[in-house]
Short mmCIF file of C-alpha atoms and ligand atoms in Angstrom, two decimals:
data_model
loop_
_atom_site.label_atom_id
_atom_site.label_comp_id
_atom_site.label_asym_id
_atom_site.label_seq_id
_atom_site.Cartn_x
_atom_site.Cartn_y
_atom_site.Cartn_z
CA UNK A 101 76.85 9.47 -50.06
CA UNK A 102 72.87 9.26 -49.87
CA UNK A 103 72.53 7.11 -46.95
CA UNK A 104 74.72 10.04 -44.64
CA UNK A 105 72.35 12.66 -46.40
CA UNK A 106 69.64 10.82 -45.43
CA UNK A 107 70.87 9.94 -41.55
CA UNK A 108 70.86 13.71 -40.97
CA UNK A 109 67.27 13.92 -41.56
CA UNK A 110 66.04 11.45 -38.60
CA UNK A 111 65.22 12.97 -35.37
CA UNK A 112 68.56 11.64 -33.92
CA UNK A 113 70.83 14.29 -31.64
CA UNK A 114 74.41 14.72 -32.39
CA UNK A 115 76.64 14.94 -35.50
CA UNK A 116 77.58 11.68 -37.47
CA UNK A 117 80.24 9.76 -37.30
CA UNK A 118 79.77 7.08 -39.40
CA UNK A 119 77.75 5.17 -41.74
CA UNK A 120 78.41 1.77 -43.28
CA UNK A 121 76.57 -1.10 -44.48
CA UNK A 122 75.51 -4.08 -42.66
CA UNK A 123 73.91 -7.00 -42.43
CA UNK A 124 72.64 -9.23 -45.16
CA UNK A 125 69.26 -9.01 -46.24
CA UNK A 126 68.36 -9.97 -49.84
CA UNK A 127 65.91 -7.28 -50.34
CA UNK A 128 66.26 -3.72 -48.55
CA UNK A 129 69.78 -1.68 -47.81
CA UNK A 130 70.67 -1.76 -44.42
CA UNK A 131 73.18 0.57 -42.87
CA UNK A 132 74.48 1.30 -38.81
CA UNK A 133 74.66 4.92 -38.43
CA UNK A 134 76.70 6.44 -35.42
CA UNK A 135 75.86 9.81 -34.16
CA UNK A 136 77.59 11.83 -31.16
CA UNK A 137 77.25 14.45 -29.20
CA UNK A 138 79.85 15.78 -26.72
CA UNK A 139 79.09 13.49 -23.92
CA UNK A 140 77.08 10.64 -25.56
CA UNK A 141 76.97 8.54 -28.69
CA UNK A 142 73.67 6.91 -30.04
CA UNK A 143 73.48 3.96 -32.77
CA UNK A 144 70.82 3.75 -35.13
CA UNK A 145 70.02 0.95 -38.15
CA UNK A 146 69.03 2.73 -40.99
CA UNK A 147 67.28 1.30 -44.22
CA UNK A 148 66.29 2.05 -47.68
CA UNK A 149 63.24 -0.24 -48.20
CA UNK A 150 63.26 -1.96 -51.63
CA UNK A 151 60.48 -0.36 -53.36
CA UNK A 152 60.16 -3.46 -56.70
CA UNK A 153 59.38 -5.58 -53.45
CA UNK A 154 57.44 -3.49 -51.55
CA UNK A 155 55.55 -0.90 -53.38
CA UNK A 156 53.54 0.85 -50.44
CA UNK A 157 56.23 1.42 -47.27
CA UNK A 158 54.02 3.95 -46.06
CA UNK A 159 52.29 0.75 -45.00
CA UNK A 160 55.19 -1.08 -43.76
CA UNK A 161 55.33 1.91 -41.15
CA UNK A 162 51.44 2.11 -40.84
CA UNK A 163 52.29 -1.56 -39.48
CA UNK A 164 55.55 -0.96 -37.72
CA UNK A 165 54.03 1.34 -35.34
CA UNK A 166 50.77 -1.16 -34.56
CA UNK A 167 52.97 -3.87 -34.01
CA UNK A 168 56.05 -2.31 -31.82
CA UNK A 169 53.35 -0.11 -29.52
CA UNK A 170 51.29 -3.56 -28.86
CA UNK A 171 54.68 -5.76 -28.14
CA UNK A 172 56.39 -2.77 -25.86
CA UNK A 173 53.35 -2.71 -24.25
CA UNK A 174 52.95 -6.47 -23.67
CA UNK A 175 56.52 -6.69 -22.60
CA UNK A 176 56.35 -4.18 -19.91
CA UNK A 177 53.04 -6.01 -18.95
CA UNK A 178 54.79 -9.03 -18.30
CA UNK A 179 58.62 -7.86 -17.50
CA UNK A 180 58.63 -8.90 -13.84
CA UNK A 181 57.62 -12.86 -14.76
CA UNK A 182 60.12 -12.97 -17.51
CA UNK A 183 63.13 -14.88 -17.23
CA UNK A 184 65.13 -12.01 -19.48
CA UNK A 185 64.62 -8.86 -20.71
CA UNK A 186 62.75 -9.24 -23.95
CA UNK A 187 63.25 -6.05 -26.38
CA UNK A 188 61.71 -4.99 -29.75
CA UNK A 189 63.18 -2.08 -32.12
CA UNK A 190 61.61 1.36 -32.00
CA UNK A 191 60.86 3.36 -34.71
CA UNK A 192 62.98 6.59 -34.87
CA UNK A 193 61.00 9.40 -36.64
CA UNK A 194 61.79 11.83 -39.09
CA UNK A 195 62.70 15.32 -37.70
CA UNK A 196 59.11 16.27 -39.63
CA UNK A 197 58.07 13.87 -37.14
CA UNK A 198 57.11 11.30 -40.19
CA UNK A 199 57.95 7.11 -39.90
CA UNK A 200 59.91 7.80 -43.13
CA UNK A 201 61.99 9.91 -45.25
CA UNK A 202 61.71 9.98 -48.70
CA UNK A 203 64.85 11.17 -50.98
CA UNK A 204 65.17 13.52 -54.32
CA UNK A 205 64.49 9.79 -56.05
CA UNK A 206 61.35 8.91 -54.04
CA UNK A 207 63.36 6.09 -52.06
CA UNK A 208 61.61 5.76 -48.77
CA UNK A 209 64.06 5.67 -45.88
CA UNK A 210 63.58 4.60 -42.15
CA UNK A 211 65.40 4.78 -38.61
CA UNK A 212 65.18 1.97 -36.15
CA UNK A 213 66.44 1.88 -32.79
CA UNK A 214 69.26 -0.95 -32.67
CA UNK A 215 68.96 -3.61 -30.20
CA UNK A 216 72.22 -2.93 -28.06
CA UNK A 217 74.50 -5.50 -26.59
CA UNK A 218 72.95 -8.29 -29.09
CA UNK A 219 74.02 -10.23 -32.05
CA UNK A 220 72.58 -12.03 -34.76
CA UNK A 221 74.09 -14.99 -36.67
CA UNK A 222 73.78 -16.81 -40.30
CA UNK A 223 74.17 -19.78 -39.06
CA UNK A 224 73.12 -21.69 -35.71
CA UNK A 225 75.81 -21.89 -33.63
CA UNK A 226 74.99 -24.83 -30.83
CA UNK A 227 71.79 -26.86 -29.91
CA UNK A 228 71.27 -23.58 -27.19
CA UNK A 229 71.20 -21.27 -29.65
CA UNK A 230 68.51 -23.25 -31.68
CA UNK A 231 66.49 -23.66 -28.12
CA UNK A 232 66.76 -19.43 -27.88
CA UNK A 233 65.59 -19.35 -31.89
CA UNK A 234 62.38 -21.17 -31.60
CA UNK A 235 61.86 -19.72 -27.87
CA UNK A 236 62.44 -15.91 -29.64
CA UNK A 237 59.70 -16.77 -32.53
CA UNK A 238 56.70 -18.27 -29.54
CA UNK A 239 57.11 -15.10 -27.96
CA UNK A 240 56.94 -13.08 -30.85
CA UNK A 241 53.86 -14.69 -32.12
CA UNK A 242 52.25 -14.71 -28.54
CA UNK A 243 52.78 -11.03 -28.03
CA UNK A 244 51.53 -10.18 -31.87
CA UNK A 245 48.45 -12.94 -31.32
CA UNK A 246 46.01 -10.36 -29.93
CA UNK A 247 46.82 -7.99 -32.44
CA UNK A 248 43.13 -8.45 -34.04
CA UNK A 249 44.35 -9.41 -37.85
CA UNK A 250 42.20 -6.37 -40.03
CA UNK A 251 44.61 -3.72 -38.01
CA UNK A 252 47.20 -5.15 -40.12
CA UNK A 253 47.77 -3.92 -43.84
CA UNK A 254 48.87 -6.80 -46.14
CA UNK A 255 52.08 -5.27 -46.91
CA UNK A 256 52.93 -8.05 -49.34
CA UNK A 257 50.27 -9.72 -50.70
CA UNK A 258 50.58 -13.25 -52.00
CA UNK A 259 53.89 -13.36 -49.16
CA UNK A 260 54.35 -17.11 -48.80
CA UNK A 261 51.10 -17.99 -50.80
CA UNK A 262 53.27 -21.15 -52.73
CA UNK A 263 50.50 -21.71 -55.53
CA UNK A 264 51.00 -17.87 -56.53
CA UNK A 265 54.71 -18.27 -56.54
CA UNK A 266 54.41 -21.37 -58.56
CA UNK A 267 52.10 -18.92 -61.14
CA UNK A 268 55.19 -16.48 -61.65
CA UNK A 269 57.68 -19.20 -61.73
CA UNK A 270 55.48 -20.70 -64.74
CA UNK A 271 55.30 -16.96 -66.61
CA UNK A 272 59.01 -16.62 -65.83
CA UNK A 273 59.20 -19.69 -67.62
CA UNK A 274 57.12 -18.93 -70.63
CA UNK A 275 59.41 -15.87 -71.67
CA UNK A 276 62.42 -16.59 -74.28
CA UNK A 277 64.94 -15.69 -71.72
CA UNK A 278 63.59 -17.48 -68.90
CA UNK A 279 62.99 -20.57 -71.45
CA UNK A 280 66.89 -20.09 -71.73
CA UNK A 281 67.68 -19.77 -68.71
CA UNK A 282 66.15 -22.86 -67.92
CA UNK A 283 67.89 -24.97 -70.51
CA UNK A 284 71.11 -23.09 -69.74
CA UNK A 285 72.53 -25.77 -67.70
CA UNK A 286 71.97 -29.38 -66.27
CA UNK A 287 71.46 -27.66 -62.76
CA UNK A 288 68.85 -25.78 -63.59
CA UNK A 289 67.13 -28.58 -65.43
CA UNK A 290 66.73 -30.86 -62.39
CA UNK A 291 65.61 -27.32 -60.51
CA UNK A 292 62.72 -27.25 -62.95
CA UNK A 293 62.13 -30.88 -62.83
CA UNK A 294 62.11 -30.96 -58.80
CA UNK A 295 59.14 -27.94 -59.23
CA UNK A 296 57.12 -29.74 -61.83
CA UNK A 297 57.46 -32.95 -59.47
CA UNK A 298 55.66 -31.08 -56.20
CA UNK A 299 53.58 -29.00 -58.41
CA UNK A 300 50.10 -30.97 -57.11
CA UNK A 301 51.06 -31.12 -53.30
CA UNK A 302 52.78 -27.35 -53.40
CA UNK A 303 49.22 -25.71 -52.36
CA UNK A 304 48.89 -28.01 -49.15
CA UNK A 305 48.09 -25.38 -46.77
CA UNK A 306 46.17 -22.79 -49.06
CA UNK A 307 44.05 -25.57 -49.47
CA UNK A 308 43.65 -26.13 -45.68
CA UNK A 309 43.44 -22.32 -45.37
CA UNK A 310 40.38 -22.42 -47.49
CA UNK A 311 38.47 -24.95 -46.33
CA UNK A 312 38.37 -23.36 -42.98
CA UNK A 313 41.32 -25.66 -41.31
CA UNK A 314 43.50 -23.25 -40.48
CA UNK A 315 43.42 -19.27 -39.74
CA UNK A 316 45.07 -16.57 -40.77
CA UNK A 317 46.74 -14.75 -37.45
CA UNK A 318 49.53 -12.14 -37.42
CA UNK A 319 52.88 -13.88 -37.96
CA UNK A 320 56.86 -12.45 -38.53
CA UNK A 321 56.49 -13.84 -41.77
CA UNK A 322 60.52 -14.07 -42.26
CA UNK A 323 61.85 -15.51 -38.56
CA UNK A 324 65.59 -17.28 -40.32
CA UNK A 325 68.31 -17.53 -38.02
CA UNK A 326 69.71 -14.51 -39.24
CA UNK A 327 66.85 -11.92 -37.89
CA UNK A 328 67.00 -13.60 -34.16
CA UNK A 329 68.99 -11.48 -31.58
CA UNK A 330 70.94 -13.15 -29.20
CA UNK A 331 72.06 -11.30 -25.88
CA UNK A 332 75.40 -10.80 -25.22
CA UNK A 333 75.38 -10.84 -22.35
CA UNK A 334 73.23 -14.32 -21.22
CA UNK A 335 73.67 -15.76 -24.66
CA UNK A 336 69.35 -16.20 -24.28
CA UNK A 337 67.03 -14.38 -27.35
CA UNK A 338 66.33 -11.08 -26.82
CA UNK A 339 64.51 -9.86 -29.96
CA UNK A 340 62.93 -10.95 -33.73
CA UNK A 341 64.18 -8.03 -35.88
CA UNK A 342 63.07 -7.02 -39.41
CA UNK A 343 59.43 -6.93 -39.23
CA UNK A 344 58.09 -5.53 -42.62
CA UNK A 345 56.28 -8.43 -43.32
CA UNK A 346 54.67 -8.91 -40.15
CA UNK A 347 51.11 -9.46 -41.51
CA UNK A 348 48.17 -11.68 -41.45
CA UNK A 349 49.29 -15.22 -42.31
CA UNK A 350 49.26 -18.95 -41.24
CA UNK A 351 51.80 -19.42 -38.27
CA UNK A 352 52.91 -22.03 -40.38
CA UNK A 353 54.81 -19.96 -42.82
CA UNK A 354 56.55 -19.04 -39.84
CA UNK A 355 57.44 -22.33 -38.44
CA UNK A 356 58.61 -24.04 -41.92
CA UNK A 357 60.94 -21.04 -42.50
CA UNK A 358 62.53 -20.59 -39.06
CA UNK A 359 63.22 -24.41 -39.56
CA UNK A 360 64.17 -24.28 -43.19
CA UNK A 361 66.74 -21.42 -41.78
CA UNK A 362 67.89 -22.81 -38.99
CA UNK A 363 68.52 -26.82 -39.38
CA UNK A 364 70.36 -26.10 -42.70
CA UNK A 365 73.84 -25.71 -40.69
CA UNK A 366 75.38 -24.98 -44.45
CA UNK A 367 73.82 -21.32 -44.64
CA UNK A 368 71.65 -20.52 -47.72
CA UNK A 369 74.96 -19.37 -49.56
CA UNK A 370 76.99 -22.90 -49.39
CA UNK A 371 78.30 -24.24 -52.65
CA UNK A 372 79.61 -27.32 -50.30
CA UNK A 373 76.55 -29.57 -51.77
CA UNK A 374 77.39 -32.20 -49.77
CA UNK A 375 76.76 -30.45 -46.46
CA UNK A 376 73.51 -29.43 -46.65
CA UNK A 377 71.38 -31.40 -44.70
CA UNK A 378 68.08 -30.94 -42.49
CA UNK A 379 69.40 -31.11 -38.90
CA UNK A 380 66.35 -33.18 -36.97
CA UNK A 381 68.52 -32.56 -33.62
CA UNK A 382 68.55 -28.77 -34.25
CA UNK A 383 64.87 -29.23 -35.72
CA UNK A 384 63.60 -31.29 -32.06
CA UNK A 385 65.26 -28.31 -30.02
CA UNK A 386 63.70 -25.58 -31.99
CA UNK A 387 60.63 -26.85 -31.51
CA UNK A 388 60.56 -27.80 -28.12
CA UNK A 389 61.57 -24.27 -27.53
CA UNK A 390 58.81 -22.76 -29.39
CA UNK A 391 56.56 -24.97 -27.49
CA UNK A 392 57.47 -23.16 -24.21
CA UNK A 393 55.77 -19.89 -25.46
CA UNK A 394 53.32 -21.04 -28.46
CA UNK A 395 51.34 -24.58 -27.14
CA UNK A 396 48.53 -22.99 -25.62
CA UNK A 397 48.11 -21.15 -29.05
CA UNK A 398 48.27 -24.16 -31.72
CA UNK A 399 45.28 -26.47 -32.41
CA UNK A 400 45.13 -29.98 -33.64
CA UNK A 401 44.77 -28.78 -37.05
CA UNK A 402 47.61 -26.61 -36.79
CA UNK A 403 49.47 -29.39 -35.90
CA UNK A 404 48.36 -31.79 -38.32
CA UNK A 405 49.99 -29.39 -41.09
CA UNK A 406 53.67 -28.96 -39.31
CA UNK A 407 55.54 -31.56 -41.18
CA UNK A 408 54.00 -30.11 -44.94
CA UNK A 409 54.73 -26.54 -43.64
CA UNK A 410 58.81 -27.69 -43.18
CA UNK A 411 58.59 -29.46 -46.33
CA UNK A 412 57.12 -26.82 -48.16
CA UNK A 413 58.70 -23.02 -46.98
CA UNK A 414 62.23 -24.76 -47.89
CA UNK A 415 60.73 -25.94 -51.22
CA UNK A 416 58.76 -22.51 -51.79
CA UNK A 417 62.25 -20.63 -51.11
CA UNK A 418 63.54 -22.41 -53.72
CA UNK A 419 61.06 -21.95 -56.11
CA UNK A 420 61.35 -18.16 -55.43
CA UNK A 421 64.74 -18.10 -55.93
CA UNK A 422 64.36 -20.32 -59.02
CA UNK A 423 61.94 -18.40 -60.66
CA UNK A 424 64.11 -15.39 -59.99
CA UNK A 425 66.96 -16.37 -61.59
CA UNK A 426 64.61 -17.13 -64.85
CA UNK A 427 63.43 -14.10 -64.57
CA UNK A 428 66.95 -12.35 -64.56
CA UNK A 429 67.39 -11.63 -60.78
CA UNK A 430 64.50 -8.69 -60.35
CA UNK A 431 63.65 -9.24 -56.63
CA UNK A 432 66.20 -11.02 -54.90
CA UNK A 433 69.79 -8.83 -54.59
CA UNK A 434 72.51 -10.82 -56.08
CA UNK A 435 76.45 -10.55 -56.12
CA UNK A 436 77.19 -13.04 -58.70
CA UNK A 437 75.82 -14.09 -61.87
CA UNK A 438 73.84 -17.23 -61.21
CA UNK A 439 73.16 -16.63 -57.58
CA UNK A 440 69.99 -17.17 -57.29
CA UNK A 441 69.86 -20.43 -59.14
CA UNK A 442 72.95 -21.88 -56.41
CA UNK A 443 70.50 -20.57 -53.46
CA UNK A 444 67.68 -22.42 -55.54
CA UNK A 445 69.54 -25.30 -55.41
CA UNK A 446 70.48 -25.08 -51.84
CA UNK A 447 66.84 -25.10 -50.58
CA UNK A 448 65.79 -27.31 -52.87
CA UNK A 449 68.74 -29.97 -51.64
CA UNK A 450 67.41 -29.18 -48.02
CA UNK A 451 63.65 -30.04 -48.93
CA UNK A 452 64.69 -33.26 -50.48
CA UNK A 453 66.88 -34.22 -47.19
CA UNK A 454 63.24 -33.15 -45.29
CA UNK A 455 61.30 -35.51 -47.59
CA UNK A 456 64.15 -38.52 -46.48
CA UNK A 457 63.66 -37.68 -42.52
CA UNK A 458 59.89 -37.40 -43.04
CA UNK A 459 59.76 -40.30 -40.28
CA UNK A 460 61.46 -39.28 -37.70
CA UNK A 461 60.59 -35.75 -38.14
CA UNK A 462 56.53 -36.37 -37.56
CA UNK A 463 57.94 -38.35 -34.80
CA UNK A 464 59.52 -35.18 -33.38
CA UNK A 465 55.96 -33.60 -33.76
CA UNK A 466 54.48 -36.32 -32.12
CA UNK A 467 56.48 -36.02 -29.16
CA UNK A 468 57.04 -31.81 -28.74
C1 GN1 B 714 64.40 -12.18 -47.93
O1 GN1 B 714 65.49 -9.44 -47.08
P1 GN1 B 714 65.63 -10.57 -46.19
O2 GN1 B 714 66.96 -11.15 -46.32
O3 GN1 B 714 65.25 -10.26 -44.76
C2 GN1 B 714 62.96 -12.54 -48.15
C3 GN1 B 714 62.55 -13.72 -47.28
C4 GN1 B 714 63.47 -14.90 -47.53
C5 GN1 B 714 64.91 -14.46 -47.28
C6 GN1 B 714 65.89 -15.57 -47.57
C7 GN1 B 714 60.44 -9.73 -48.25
O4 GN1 B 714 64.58 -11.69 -46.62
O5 GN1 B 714 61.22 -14.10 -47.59
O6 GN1 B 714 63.14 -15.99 -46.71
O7 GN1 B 714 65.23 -13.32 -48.11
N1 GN1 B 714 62.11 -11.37 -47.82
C8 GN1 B 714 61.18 -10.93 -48.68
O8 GN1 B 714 67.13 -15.21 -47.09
O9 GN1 B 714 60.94 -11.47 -49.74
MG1 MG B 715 63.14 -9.74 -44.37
#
């Protein structure tokens, strides 16, 4: 098996004991290897990075390192004010002392340390878990906000850029098969007729972001519920995990999707239509939560845009998905056929429920 060929060639003591997949992610493979030695046992998350999504991890690394030296750092700084111990993963180097290993196929590979004693989840589990969520993102983007925004390759340009997404979806759509695709079925119909109905609005913030409204500062770029690590311990957040698409971006990106994520208590994956709802209760905590670590950070303007950025990262997942499945699943991993149309539909469902709570959500913003 590659991925216990590869495990061997981190700088990791021990022999191994086992490697299996885990996790979820839609994009890289993500495995927990165990090594021992004969009077100690360390556990390690190793990951093949998905080179059709990311085509330079060299970069991903380049950034990896930045970002996890700044944040240790900035923990340590501040360890004996915090009410917990915060962690972040490490990198684990190659035993040619390298971020990365690269295979007979030219798959890049990496180590990470693995945050013990934590969990993750795909769904939120209770009103205190959503408090932890948006508490776990303020930090994050407090320790990364000094992290001066040119240190920072774009590892993924046009990441969460909705007008550029809306550009593929419309070649996707211009192609015989993805014309079929579209057609295919009455689902996928409405899909394309809920696009070409928010196809004016969809470039909201760009717009802001160019006329000087809003700034670009380093953000997560993917904080859903499932990338959150809860302690086991004190049940509080301990870490944001999966950070190759930490990168200059609006902080807005980041606030949609962690909402998007967490205040859809179906999961991204539900085929239960009629449970998919936008949770303002969850959505109130979250935010209140976030507030604790981010309010010194967010201006008027950046307020001003919160409601559109909720709206919009649940609509511009959609469209993602959406234009993947017309273009015959290329980016996002899939296990059945039609997959990516059913999570299409699922965050498209969830921005319409947004659109109905518009009121009371802006009065939740009004009042955090
Ligand atoms: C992808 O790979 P994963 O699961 O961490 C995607 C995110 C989406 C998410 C939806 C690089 O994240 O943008 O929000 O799926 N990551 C990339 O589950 O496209
Ligand atoms: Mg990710």
């Amino acid at each position: 098996m590659k991925s216990a060929l590869v495990s061997r060639m981190f700088a990791v003591d021990g022999r191994l004991v086992s490697v299996q997949p885990t996790g979820s992610g839609n994009v890289n493979d993500t495995y927990l290897a165990i090594f021992r030695t004969t009077f100690s046992e360390q556990r390690f998350i190793l990951q093949r990075i998905n080179r059709k999504v990311f085509p330079h991890p060299d970069r991903i690394m380049d950034n990896m390192r930045v970002i996890t030296e700044h944040v240790h750092q900035r923990i340590e700084q501040e360890a004996d004010f915090a009410d917990r111990i915060w962690q972040l993963p490490a990198v684990i180097p190659g035993k040619d002392g390298k971020d990365y290993v690269v295979d007979g196929d030219g798959e890049y590979w990496r180590a990470i340390s693995l945050i013990a004693s934590a969990h993750s989840y795909e769904k939120v589990q209770s009103q205190e878990h959503a408090r932890e969520a948006g508490i776990v993102l303020g930090h994050f983007q407090r320790m990364i906000s000094d992290i001066p925004v040119e240190r920072l390759h774009d590892t993924l340009e046009g990441f969460h850029v909705t007008p550029g997404y809306l550009k593929k979806y419309d070649q996707a759509l211009a192609t015989p098969e993805g014309k079929t695709r579209a057609d295919s079925s009455s689902n996928s119909r409405q899909c394309r007729n809920f696009v070409e109905d928010r196809r004016a609005w969809c470039s909201v913030l760009e717009d802001a972001k160019d006329r000087g409204e809003l700034a670009l500062r380093p953000i997560h770029g993917d904080p859903k519920v499932a990338n959150i690590m809860i302690d086991d311990f004190t049940g509080k957040g301990t870490s944001i995990v999966d950070l190759d698409t930490v990168k200059p971006g609006l902080i807005h990106y980041d606030i949609g999707d962690c909402l998007r994520s967490c205040c859809n208590r179906a999961g991204e994956e539900t085929q239960d239509f009629s449970a998919i709802y936008f949770d303002t209760d969850l959505c109130e905590t979250i935010l209140r939560g976030y507030m604790i670590q981010a309010r010194d950070f967010l201006t008027e303007a950046d307020r001003h845009y919160l409601f559109d950025a909720i709206r919009l990262i649940a609509f511009e997942l959609g469209l993602r998905f959406y234009a993947d499945y017309l273009a015959g699943d290329v980016y996002f991993k899939t296990v059945y056929e039609g997959q990516n149309l059913n999570r299409a539909r699922v965050q498209f469902r969830l921005c319409e429920s947004i659109e109905t709570r518009e009121r009371q959500i802006r009065e939740i913003l009004g009042r955090i």
